[in-house]
Short mmCIF file of C-alpha atoms in Angstrom, two decimals:
data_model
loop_
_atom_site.label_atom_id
_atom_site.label_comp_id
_atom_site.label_asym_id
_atom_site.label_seq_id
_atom_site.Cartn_x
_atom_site.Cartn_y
_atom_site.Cartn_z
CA UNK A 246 60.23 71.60 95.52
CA UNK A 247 57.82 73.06 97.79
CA UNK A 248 59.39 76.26 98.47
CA UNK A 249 58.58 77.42 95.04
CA UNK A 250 60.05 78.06 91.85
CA UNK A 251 63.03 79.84 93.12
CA UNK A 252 64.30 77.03 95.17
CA UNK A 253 63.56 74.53 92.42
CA UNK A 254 67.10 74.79 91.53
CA UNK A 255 68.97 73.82 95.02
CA UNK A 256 68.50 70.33 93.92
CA UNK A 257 66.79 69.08 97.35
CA UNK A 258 65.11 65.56 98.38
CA UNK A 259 63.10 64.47 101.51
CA UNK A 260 62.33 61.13 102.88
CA UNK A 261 61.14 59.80 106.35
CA UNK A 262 62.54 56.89 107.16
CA UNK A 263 61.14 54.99 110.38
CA UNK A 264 59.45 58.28 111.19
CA UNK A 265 62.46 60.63 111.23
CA UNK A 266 62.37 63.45 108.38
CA UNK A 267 65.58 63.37 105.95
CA UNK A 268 66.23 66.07 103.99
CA UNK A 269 68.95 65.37 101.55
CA UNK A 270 70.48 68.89 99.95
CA UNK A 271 73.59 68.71 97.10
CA UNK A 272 76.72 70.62 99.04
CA UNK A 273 77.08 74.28 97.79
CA UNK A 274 78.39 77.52 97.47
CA UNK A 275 75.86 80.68 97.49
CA UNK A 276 76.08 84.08 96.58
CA UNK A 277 73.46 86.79 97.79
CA UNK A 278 72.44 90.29 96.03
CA UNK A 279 69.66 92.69 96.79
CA UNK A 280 67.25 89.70 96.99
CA UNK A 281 67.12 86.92 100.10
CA UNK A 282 67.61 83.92 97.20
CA UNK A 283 71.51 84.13 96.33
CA UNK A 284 71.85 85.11 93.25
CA UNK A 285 74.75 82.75 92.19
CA UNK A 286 74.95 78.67 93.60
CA UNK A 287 77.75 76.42 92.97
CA UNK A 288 78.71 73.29 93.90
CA UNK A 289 80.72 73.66 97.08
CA UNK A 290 82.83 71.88 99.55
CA UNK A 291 81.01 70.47 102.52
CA UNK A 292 83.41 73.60 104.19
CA UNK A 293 81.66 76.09 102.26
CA UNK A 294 78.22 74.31 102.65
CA UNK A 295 79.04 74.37 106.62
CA UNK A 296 79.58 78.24 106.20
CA UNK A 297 76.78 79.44 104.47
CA UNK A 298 74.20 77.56 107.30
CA UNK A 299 71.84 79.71 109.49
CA UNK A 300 72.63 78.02 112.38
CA UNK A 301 75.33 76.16 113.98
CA UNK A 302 73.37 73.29 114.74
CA UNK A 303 72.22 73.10 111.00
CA UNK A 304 76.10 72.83 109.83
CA UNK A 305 76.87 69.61 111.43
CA UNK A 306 77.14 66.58 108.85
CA UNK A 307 77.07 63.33 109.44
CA UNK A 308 79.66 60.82 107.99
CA UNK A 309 78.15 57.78 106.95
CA UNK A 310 81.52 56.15 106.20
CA UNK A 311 83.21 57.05 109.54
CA UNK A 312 79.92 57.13 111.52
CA UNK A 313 81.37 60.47 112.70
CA UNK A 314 79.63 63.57 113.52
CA UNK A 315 81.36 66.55 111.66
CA UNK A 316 81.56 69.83 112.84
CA UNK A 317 83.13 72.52 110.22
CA UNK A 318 82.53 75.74 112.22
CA UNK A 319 83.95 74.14 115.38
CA UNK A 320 81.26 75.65 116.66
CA UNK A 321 77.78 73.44 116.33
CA UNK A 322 78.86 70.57 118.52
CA UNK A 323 79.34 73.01 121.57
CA UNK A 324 76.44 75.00 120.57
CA UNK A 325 74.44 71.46 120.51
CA UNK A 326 75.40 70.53 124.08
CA UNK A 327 75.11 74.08 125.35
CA UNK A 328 71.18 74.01 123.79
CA UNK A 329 72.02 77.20 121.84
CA UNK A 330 70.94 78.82 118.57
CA UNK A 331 74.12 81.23 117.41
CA UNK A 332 74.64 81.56 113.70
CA UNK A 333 78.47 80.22 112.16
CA UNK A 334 79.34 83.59 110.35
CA UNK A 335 78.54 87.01 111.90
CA UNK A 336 74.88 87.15 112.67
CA UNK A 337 74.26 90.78 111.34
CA UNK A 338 75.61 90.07 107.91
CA UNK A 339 73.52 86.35 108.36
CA UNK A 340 70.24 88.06 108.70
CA UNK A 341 70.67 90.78 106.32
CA UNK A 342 71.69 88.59 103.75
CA UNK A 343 68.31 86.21 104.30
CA UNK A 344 65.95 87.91 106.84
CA UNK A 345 64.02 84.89 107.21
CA UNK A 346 67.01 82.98 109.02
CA UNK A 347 65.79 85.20 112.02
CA UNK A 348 62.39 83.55 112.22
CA UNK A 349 64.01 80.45 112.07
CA UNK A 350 66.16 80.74 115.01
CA UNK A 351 63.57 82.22 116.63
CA UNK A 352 61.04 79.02 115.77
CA UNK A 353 64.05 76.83 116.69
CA UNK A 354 64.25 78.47 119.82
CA UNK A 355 60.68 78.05 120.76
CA UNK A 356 60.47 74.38 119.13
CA UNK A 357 63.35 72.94 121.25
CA UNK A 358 63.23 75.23 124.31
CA UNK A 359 67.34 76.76 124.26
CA UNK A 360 68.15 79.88 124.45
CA UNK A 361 69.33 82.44 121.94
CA UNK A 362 72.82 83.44 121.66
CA UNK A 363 73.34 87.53 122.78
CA UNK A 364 74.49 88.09 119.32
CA UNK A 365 71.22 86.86 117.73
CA UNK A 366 69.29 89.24 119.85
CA UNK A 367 71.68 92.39 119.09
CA UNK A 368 71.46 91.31 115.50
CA UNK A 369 67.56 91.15 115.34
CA UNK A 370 67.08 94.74 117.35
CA UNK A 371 69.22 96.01 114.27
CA UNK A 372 67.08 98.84 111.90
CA UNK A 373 68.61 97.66 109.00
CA UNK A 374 66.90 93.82 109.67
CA UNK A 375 63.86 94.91 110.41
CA UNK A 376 64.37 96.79 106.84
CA UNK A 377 65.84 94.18 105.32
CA UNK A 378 62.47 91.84 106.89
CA UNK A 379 60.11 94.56 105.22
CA UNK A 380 61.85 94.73 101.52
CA UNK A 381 63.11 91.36 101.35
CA UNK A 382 60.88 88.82 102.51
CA UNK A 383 57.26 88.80 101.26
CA UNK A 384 54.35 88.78 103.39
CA UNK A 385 53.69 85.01 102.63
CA UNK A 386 56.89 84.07 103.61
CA UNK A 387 56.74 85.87 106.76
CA UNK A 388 53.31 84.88 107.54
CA UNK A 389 53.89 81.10 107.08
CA UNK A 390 57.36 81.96 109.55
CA UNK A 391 55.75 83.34 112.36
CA UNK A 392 53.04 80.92 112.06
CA UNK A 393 55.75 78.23 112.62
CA UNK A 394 56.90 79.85 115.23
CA UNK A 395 53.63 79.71 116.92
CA UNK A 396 53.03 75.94 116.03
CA UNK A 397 55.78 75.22 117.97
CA UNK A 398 55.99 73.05 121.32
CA UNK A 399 56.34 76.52 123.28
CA UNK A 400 54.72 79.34 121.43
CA UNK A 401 55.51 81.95 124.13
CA UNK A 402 58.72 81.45 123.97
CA UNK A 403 58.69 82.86 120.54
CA UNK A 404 56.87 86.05 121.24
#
């Protein structure tokens, strides 16, 4: 894996196929501490899986045997056609449990030019993030975020 040691064990694959990017990920279950990697992962239902997303738009599966788009938060579709980045659970508990899911909406944001969802904004302005940001996430990680976020089609829009 290339997101180190730590993530070795989510059992992930890539492949680009015709020139679209495929990541392939085994449906689970996670369980967070004090640290931003969970300290427990199971195998879980592609309901949990859906659950445990950053994003709405990142919890939408697609069926190869129906050739059906499925939306387990009932709330990525809408979010999808609206062009918004909102988080499935409560965004507060979201970010605190992996700080790092803020720079991705953020970079998201930027990358495909929607807007963020109120929530995510309230969420971010939150001490207890920004504490969670400092103790949680080291400075590589949060280097190599915001420099996604400026390597994206619309830079300002991150700042």
């Amino acid at each position: 894996s290339s997101k180190g040691e730590k993530a070795d064990h989510l059992q992930t694959a890539s492949l680009c196929i015709n020139g679209f990017d495929l990541d392939f990920v085994r449906l689970r279950n996670e369980r967070y501490g004090d640290d931003r990697i969970p300290d427990k992962v199971d195998v879980g239902s592609i309901v949990e899986d859906a659950w445990r997303r950053d994003l709405t738009i990142n919890a939408l599966y697609y069926n190869i045997n129906t050739n059906q788009v499925e939306d387990w938060t009932e709330q990525g579709l809408q979010d999808l056609q609206l062009r918004n980045i909102a988080t499935p659970r409560p965004t507060l508990k979201t970010f605190l449990e992996d700080p790092t899911r803020l720079l991705r909406a953020i970079r998201f944001a930027a990358q495909l030019s929607w807007t963020i969802d109120p929530k995510l904004f309230r969420a971010a302005g939150d001490l207890r993030v920004r504490y969670a940001m400092q103790t949680k996430v080291s400075r590589d990680a949060m280097g190599k975020g915001i420099d996604a976020c400026f390597g994206t089609r619309d830079p300002s829009r991150a700042i």
